[in-house]
XYZ file of C-alpha atoms in Angstrom:
374
model
C 86.530 -122.665 -118.813
C 84.122 -124.312 -116.375
C 82.641 -122.936 -113.148
C 83.799 -124.523 -109.889
C 80.157 -124.862 -108.845
C 77.587 -125.347 -111.593
C 74.765 -123.546 -109.751
C 76.739 -120.794 -108.015
C 74.924 -117.457 -107.850
C 78.197 -115.807 -108.902
C 78.477 -117.596 -112.254
C 76.476 -115.063 -114.287
C 78.516 -112.115 -113.031
C 81.771 -114.028 -113.487
C 80.953 -114.742 -117.141
C 80.099 -111.046 -117.653
C 83.511 -110.055 -116.250
C 85.293 -112.601 -118.439
C 83.402 -111.226 -121.430
C 84.438 -107.688 -120.525
C 88.090 -108.736 -120.282
C 88.055 -110.278 -123.754
C 86.095 -107.338 -125.159
C 88.646 -104.842 -123.831
C 91.441 -106.939 -125.374
C 89.549 -106.891 -128.699
C 89.172 -110.683 -128.482
C 85.619 -110.436 -129.757
C 85.011 -114.136 -130.429
C 85.897 -115.031 -126.842
C 83.768 -112.137 -125.549
C 80.786 -113.393 -127.548
C 81.240 -116.894 -126.115
C 81.391 -115.570 -122.528
C 78.302 -113.367 -122.849
C 76.427 -116.267 -124.433
C 77.166 -118.337 -121.287
C 75.260 -115.731 -119.237
C 72.243 -116.108 -121.514
C 72.471 -119.899 -121.297
C 71.900 -119.616 -117.534
C 68.470 -118.152 -118.372
C 66.687 -114.987 -117.301
C 65.071 -116.410 -114.169
C 66.845 -114.961 -111.106
C 69.682 -113.786 -113.316
C 70.272 -110.066 -112.685
C 72.871 -109.937 -115.480
C 70.643 -111.286 -118.249
C 69.778 -107.934 -119.827
C 73.352 -106.671 -119.447
C 74.676 -109.756 -121.213
C 72.136 -109.310 -124.016
C 73.262 -105.727 -124.519
C 76.988 -106.513 -124.384
C 76.610 -109.497 -126.687
C 74.763 -107.302 -129.188
C 77.375 -104.557 -128.852
C 80.194 -107.080 -129.421
C 78.519 -108.393 -132.581
C 78.115 -104.798 -133.770
C 81.796 -104.027 -133.127
C 82.738 -107.185 -135.025
C 80.678 -105.900 -138.006
C 78.334 -108.869 -137.623
C 75.349 -106.576 -137.937
C 72.509 -109.053 -138.315
C 73.537 -110.986 -135.169
C 73.903 -107.700 -133.320
C 70.467 -106.561 -134.438
C 68.904 -109.807 -133.250
C 70.391 -109.397 -129.764
C 69.549 -105.684 -129.454
C 66.012 -106.608 -130.474
C 65.932 -109.468 -127.957
C 66.934 -107.014 -125.218
C 64.114 -104.607 -126.061
C 61.560 -107.434 -126.242
C 62.797 -108.774 -122.899
C 62.643 -105.299 -121.311
C 59.085 -104.741 -122.529
C 57.899 -108.124 -121.252
C 59.438 -107.418 -117.847
C 57.669 -104.050 -117.776
C 54.343 -105.729 -118.541
C 54.878 -108.214 -115.714
C 56.228 -105.885 -113.031
C 55.377 -102.326 -114.091
C 59.060 -101.461 -113.734
C 61.682 -100.804 -116.394
C 62.865 -104.168 -117.666
C 66.277 -102.781 -118.540
C 67.983 -99.413 -118.252
C 69.756 -100.225 -121.528
C 66.546 -100.321 -123.568
C 66.972 -96.745 -124.973
C 70.534 -97.513 -126.043
C 69.397 -100.745 -127.678
C 66.815 -98.811 -129.724
C 69.549 -96.343 -130.680
C 71.926 -99.052 -131.861
C 69.195 -100.862 -133.757
C 68.751 -97.669 -135.754
C 72.513 -97.234 -136.182
C 72.936 -100.843 -137.328
C 70.213 -100.586 -139.972
C 71.710 -97.288 -141.150
C 75.176 -98.811 -141.725
C 75.595 -98.883 -145.488
C 78.463 -101.408 -145.692
C 77.510 -104.708 -144.089
C 79.846 -106.876 -146.189
C 82.977 -104.889 -145.296
C 84.115 -104.149 -148.849
C 84.181 -100.348 -148.164
C 81.501 -99.837 -150.836
C 77.870 -99.028 -149.900
C 75.682 -102.101 -150.283
C 72.863 -102.261 -152.807
C 70.366 -103.001 -150.040
C 69.144 -99.898 -148.201
C 68.479 -99.420 -144.523
C 64.754 -99.294 -145.266
C 64.884 -102.618 -147.117
C 66.810 -104.222 -144.241
C 64.461 -103.005 -141.523
C 61.445 -104.021 -143.570
C 62.801 -107.531 -143.979
C 63.776 -107.901 -140.305
C 60.477 -106.635 -138.869
C 58.155 -108.124 -141.453
C 54.841 -109.036 -139.780
C 55.837 -107.433 -136.440
C 54.324 -103.965 -136.822
C 52.093 -104.424 -133.748
C 55.024 -104.867 -131.377
C 55.501 -101.773 -129.243
C 59.140 -101.072 -130.057
C 59.061 -101.548 -133.831
C 57.663 -98.047 -134.415
C 60.468 -96.664 -132.225
C 63.170 -98.422 -134.252
C 61.787 -97.088 -137.544
C 61.682 -93.614 -136.040
C 65.265 -93.927 -134.785
C 66.484 -95.035 -138.230
C 64.686 -92.125 -139.893
C 66.131 -89.765 -137.278
C 69.672 -90.951 -138.030
C 69.142 -90.307 -141.738
C 67.683 -86.884 -140.926
C 70.585 -85.940 -138.631
C 73.136 -87.016 -141.250
C 71.346 -84.966 -143.962
C 70.202 -88.039 -145.878
C 66.827 -86.388 -146.235
C 65.357 -88.519 -149.029
C 65.859 -91.690 -146.977
C 64.428 -89.976 -143.889
C 61.316 -88.782 -145.716
C 60.761 -92.223 -147.223
C 60.733 -93.867 -143.789
C 58.668 -91.120 -142.148
C 56.002 -91.379 -144.867
C 55.928 -95.171 -144.518
C 55.435 -94.790 -140.737
C 52.500 -92.429 -141.235
C 50.827 -94.957 -143.522
C 51.526 -98.002 -141.349
C 50.779 -96.418 -137.952
C 48.314 -93.620 -138.866
C 46.959 -92.982 -135.348
C 50.121 -92.841 -133.232
C 50.196 -89.848 -130.895
C 53.687 -88.871 -132.105
C 52.652 -88.629 -135.760
C 52.266 -84.816 -135.871
C 55.977 -84.607 -134.989
C 56.749 -87.116 -137.748
C 54.867 -85.037 -140.325
C 56.719 -81.944 -139.142
C 60.013 -83.773 -139.716
C 58.913 -84.552 -143.272
C 58.274 -80.853 -143.862
C 61.610 -79.808 -142.350
C 63.513 -82.368 -144.442
C 61.888 -81.111 -147.640
C 62.576 -77.477 -146.751
C 66.240 -78.226 -146.057
C 66.427 -79.707 -149.543
C 64.817 -76.484 -150.804
C 61.855 -78.481 -152.135
C 59.512 -75.728 -151.016
C 56.623 -76.607 -153.327
C 56.510 -80.179 -152.025
C 56.971 -78.991 -148.439
C 54.002 -76.656 -148.679
C 51.812 -79.509 -149.938
C 52.875 -81.506 -146.880
C 51.943 -78.542 -144.659
C 48.510 -78.484 -146.269
C 48.298 -82.242 -145.696
C 48.885 -81.691 -141.973
C 45.394 -80.362 -141.282
C 43.805 -83.210 -143.238
C 45.691 -85.780 -141.178
C 45.675 -84.261 -137.694
C 43.316 -81.281 -137.706
C 40.022 -80.816 -135.929
C 37.499 -83.581 -136.516
C 39.995 -86.094 -137.920
C 40.075 -89.763 -136.973
C 43.545 -89.196 -135.495
C 42.139 -86.537 -133.160
C 39.281 -88.821 -132.103
C 41.596 -91.694 -131.275
C 43.933 -89.435 -129.301
C 41.199 -87.580 -127.406
C 42.580 -88.870 -124.092
C 46.119 -87.803 -124.945
C 46.218 -84.060 -124.157
C 49.943 -83.789 -124.815
C 49.550 -85.182 -128.341
C 46.537 -82.947 -129.032
C 48.414 -79.874 -127.836
C 51.424 -80.673 -130.020
C 49.165 -81.312 -133.005
C 47.454 -77.959 -132.482
C 50.801 -76.156 -132.352
C 52.062 -77.853 -135.513
C 48.707 -77.365 -137.264
C 48.709 -73.625 -136.534
C 52.243 -73.290 -137.849
C 51.528 -75.433 -140.928
C 48.401 -73.478 -141.903
C 49.910 -70.024 -141.525
C 53.104 -70.945 -143.344
C 51.137 -72.483 -146.202
C 49.046 -69.323 -146.443
C 52.070 -67.022 -146.368
C 53.841 -69.135 -149.005
C 50.951 -68.877 -151.486
C 50.353 -65.214 -150.599
C 53.952 -64.282 -151.400
C 53.888 -66.368 -154.584
C 50.746 -64.491 -155.673
C 52.368 -61.114 -154.957
C 55.489 -62.010 -156.937
C 53.520 -63.289 -159.920
C 51.227 -60.255 -159.879
C 54.195 -57.872 -159.823
C 55.813 -59.638 -162.788
C 52.516 -59.928 -164.639
C 51.803 -56.198 -164.345
C 55.373 -55.257 -165.335
C 55.302 -57.529 -168.394
C 51.609 -57.047 -169.198
C 51.335 -60.849 -169.134
C 47.807 -62.169 -168.657
C 48.994 -65.731 -168.046
C 51.160 -64.640 -165.129
C 48.275 -62.629 -163.700
C 46.046 -65.695 -163.899
C 48.672 -67.755 -162.054
C 48.837 -64.995 -159.461
C 45.066 -65.216 -158.968
C 45.377 -68.985 -158.447
C 48.070 -68.516 -155.787
C 45.966 -65.862 -154.055
C 43.031 -68.290 -154.031
C 45.168 -70.976 -152.384
C 46.387 -68.461 -149.811
C 42.817 -67.350 -149.079
C 41.745 -70.942 -148.490
C 44.650 -71.515 -146.091
C 43.899 -68.269 -144.215
C 40.245 -69.302 -144.007
C 41.159 -72.688 -142.475
C 43.513 -70.975 -140.055
C 40.853 -68.526 -138.877
C 38.301 -71.321 -138.497
C 40.740 -73.286 -136.318
C 42.380 -70.367 -134.491
C 40.015 -67.382 -134.531
C 41.406 -65.602 -131.469
C 45.194 -65.712 -131.758
C 47.249 -62.537 -131.306
C 47.782 -62.428 -135.084
C 44.173 -63.031 -136.092
C 43.435 -59.344 -136.836
C 46.296 -59.039 -139.302
C 45.508 -62.450 -140.778
C 41.900 -61.421 -141.428
C 43.168 -58.456 -143.441
C 45.519 -60.710 -145.420
C 42.594 -63.085 -145.991
C 40.494 -60.234 -147.413
C 43.367 -59.128 -149.657
C 43.790 -62.628 -151.061
C 40.063 -62.884 -151.767
C 40.229 -59.574 -153.625
C 43.224 -60.519 -155.780
C 41.765 -63.939 -156.519
C 38.766 -62.001 -157.908
C 36.240 -63.128 -155.297
C 35.099 -59.562 -154.839
C 31.874 -60.000 -152.869
C 33.571 -62.287 -150.362
C 36.460 -59.820 -150.173
C 34.106 -56.910 -149.457
C 32.564 -58.787 -146.540
C 35.994 -59.818 -145.216
C 37.247 -56.217 -145.411
C 34.130 -55.096 -143.528
C 34.965 -57.498 -140.679
C 38.395 -55.883 -140.357
C 36.933 -52.384 -140.652
C 34.464 -53.014 -137.837
C 36.823 -54.997 -135.594
C 37.442 -53.883 -132.015
C 40.661 -55.885 -131.789
C 42.781 -53.249 -133.515
C 42.473 -50.293 -135.873
C 45.695 -50.467 -137.888
C 43.851 -51.469 -141.061
C 40.535 -49.718 -140.396
C 40.873 -47.013 -143.066
C 42.446 -49.337 -145.623
C 39.789 -51.985 -145.023
C 36.943 -49.460 -145.293
C 38.297 -48.168 -148.608
C 39.017 -51.684 -149.913
C 35.506 -52.904 -149.049
C 34.066 -50.197 -151.299
C 36.594 -50.927 -154.058
C 35.693 -54.629 -153.917
C 32.015 -53.845 -154.551
C 32.941 -51.417 -157.337
C 35.166 -54.007 -159.007
C 32.378 -56.593 -158.781
C 29.913 -54.141 -160.344
C 32.311 -53.282 -163.162
C 32.800 -57.002 -163.960
C 29.017 -57.563 -163.893
C 28.402 -54.601 -166.196
C 31.107 -55.791 -168.608
C 29.452 -59.222 -168.696
C 26.034 -57.680 -169.314
C 24.540 -58.939 -166.053
C 23.893 -55.449 -164.690
C 22.621 -52.569 -166.778
C 23.111 -49.144 -165.319
C 20.245 -46.746 -166.203
C 21.168 -43.601 -168.094
C 21.592 -40.371 -166.149
C 18.648 -37.889 -166.372
C 19.092 -35.584 -169.357
C 16.965 -32.744 -167.944
C 14.266 -33.170 -170.548
C 12.090 -35.689 -168.707
C 9.239 -34.110 -166.791
C 9.139 -34.986 -163.092
C 5.716 -36.489 -163.393
C 6.807 -39.113 -165.898
C 9.745 -40.438 -163.874
C 9.332 -44.060 -162.792
C 11.239 -45.700 -159.907
C 13.781 -48.311 -160.910
C 14.794 -51.023 -158.471
C 18.397 -50.570 -157.357
C 20.465 -53.799 -157.588
C 21.372 -54.981 -154.090
C 25.092 -54.793 -154.777
C 24.863 -50.993 -155.161
């Protein structure tokens, strides 16, 4: 098939239409040949170049020739990004679909057509294809799309593996708080709650106030706002998780008179207190802060940090935000001091003077300094 005029401005479109005809007839080899003719014309003054790239890639994909399809989808995205850099306009409207099909292609688990999943994983394939290209704009997007496909198809282990790799390789991307949240959701859906809560605690370290990620994204208000929302949620859920674990262990420990369980309960309460403390430092004035301060004081008390608990209860007692816990906090503040004193007396650090027996004459009584804790 040869054009009547070698340099006709209609040749590119004509080859596209020929390719479409063969594609619709499932004559994929002929379709590939026709679309390749469009690319051979070159991209200069060829308005069908990006369309031919996309359709060539799509034809390879439909023919189960995944690696060739991936190469052409990737070529389309690279072309679109270069055009955007030159003109400031979208290089191709098909760029989002190309990213989507790159992810789909890497996620296909049977490239050799034997109906059995291949030994090589999607992660191994994408790593091999994009080796040394991490700085290219679209590569992060393709990894994210692949992970998203695994997530949406409940292949959570594969999704988490890719998400964690992305966080290590591109640690300062503005979208990373959303990636970490996906990790947490994937773990929770697998009912791996202990691991998920560790990832929630990791959130503040990675994206919280004063982190390198926050500094590098200081001119990205949208990213900072999203990070703050996720951070607030991560901190409070971590605190609630440990708080509930402490309550459950304490209940069982008391019922069974088991000191080991009670010690584990104290450890969980300590973890909850630390999470509540971080939350209050980051978000001191939220609508839930009053209730959270009371929970913080409770966790300090049951983790046996009695002096700190007494002060935390006093903050709730004296708060003007609400009065729901005023009486309980006032009582608990006193009990916290009493419990501290009892522990100090039992350890021999405080000696309480004997009560007057009525035999000592008033003139011989000497003042004794009262310990501050009293």
